[in-house]
Short mmCIF file of N, CA and C in Angstrom, two decimals:
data_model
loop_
_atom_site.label_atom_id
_atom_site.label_comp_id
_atom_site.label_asym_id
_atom_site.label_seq_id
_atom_site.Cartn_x
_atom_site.Cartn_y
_atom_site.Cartn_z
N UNK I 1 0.82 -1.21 0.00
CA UNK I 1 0.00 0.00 0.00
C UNK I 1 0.86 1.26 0.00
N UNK I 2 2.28 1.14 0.22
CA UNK I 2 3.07 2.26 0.39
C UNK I 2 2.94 2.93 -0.80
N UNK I 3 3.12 2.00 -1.86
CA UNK I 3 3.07 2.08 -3.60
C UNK I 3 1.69 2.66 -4.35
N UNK I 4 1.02 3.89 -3.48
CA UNK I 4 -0.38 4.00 -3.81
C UNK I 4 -0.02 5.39 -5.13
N UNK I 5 -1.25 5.10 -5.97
CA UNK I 5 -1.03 6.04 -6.79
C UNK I 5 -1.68 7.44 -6.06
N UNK I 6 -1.63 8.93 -6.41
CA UNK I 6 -2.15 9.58 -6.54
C UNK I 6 -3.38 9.91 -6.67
N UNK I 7 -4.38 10.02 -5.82
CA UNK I 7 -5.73 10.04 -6.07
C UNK I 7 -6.05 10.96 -7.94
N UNK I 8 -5.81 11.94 -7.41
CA UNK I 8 -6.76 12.67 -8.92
C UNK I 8 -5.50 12.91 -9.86
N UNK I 9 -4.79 12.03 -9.95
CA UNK I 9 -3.46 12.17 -11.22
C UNK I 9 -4.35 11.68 -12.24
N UNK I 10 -4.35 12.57 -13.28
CA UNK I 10 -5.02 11.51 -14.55
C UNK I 10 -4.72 10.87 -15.31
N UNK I 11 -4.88 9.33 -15.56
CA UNK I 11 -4.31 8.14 -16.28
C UNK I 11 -4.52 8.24 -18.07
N UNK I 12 -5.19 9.76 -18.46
CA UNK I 12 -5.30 10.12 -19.98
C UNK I 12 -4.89 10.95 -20.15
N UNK I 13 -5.14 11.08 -21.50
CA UNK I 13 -4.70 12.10 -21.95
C UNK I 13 -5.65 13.29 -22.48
N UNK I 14 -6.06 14.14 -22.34
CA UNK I 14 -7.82 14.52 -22.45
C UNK I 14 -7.68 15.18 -23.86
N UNK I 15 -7.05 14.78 -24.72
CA UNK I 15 -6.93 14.94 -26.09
C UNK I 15 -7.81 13.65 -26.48
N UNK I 16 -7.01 12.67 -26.28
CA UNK I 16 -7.78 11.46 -26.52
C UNK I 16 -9.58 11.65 -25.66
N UNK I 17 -9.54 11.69 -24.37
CA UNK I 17 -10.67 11.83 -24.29
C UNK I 17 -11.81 12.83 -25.05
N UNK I 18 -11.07 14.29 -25.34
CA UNK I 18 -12.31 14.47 -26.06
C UNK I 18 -12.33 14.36 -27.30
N UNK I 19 -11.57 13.19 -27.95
CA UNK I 19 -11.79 13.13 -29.15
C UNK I 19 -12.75 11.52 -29.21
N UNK I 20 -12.58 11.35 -28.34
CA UNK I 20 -13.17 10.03 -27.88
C UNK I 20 -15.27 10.28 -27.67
N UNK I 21 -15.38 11.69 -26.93
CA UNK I 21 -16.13 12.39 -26.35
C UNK I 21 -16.88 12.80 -28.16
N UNK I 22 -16.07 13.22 -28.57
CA UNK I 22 -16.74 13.90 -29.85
C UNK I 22 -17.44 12.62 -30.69
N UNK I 23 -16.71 11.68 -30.65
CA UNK I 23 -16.81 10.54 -31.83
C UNK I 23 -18.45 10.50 -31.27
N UNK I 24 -18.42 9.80 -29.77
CA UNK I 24 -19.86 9.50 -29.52
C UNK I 24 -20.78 10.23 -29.42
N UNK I 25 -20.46 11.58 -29.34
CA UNK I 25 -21.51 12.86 -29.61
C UNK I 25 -22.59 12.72 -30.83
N UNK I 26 -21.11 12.46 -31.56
CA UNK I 26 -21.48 11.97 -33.31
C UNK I 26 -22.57 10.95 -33.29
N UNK I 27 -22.41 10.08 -32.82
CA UNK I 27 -22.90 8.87 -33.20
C UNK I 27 -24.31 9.20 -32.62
N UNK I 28 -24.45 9.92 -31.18
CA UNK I 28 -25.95 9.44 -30.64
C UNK I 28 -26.76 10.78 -31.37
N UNK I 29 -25.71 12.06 -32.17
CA UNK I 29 -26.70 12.73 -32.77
C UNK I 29 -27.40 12.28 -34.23
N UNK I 30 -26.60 11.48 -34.96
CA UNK I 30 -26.59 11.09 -36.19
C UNK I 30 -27.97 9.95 -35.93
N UNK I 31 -27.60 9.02 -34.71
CA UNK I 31 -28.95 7.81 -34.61
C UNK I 31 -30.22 8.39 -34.34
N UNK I 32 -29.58 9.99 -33.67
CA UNK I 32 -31.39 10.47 -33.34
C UNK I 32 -32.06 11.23 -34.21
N UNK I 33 -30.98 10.99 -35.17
CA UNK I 33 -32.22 11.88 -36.34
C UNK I 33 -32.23 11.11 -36.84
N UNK I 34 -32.11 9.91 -37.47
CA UNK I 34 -32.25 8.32 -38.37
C UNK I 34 -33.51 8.03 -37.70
N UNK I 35 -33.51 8.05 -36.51
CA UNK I 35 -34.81 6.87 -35.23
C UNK I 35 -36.24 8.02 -35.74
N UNK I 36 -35.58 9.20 -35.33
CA UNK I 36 -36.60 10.25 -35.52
C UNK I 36 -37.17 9.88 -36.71
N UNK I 37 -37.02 9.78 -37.72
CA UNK I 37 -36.90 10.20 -39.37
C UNK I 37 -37.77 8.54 -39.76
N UNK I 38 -36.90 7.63 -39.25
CA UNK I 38 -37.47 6.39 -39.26
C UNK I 38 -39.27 5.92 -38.66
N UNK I 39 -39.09 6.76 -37.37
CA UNK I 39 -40.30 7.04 -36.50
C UNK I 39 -41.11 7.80 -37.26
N UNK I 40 -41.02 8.44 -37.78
CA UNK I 40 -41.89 9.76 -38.95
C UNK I 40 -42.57 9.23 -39.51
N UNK I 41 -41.44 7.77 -40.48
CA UNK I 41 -42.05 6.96 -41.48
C UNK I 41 -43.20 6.11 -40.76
N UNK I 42 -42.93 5.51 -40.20
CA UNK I 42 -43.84 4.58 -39.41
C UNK I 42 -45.02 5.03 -39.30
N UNK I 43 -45.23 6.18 -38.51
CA UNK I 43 -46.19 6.93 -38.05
C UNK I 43 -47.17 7.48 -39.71
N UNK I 44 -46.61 7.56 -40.47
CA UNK I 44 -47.06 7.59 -41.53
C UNK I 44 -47.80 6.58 -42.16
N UNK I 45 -47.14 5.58 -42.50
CA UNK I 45 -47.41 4.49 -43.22
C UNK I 45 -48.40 3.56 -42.23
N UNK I 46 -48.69 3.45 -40.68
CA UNK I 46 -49.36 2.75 -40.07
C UNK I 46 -50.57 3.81 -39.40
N UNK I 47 -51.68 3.61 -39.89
CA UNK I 47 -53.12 3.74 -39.57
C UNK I 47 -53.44 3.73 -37.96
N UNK I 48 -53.04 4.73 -37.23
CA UNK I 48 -53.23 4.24 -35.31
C UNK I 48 -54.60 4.39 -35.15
N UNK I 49 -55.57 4.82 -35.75
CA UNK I 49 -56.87 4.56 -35.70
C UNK I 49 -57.57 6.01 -35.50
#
């Protein structure tokens, strides 16, 4: 236990993290306009009464 790390030393590099940060930004904005867009269709094409 003598061998303890540093509580708040950070083990990244926050380059990598926010490029890491951006990628998935990407991704959950890009799926929510697909789901949206997809959902549109649906709502279209099916008769809810």
């Amino acid at each position: 236990m003598a061998d303890q790390k540093p509580l708040f030393k950070a083990p990244y590099d926050i380059k990598d993290v926010s490029a890491l940060f951006a990628i998935v930004a990407f991704v959950l904005i890009i799926s929510a306009i697909l789901g949206n867009n997809l959902f549109g269709l649906f709502q279209d094409n099916i008769n809810f009464g």
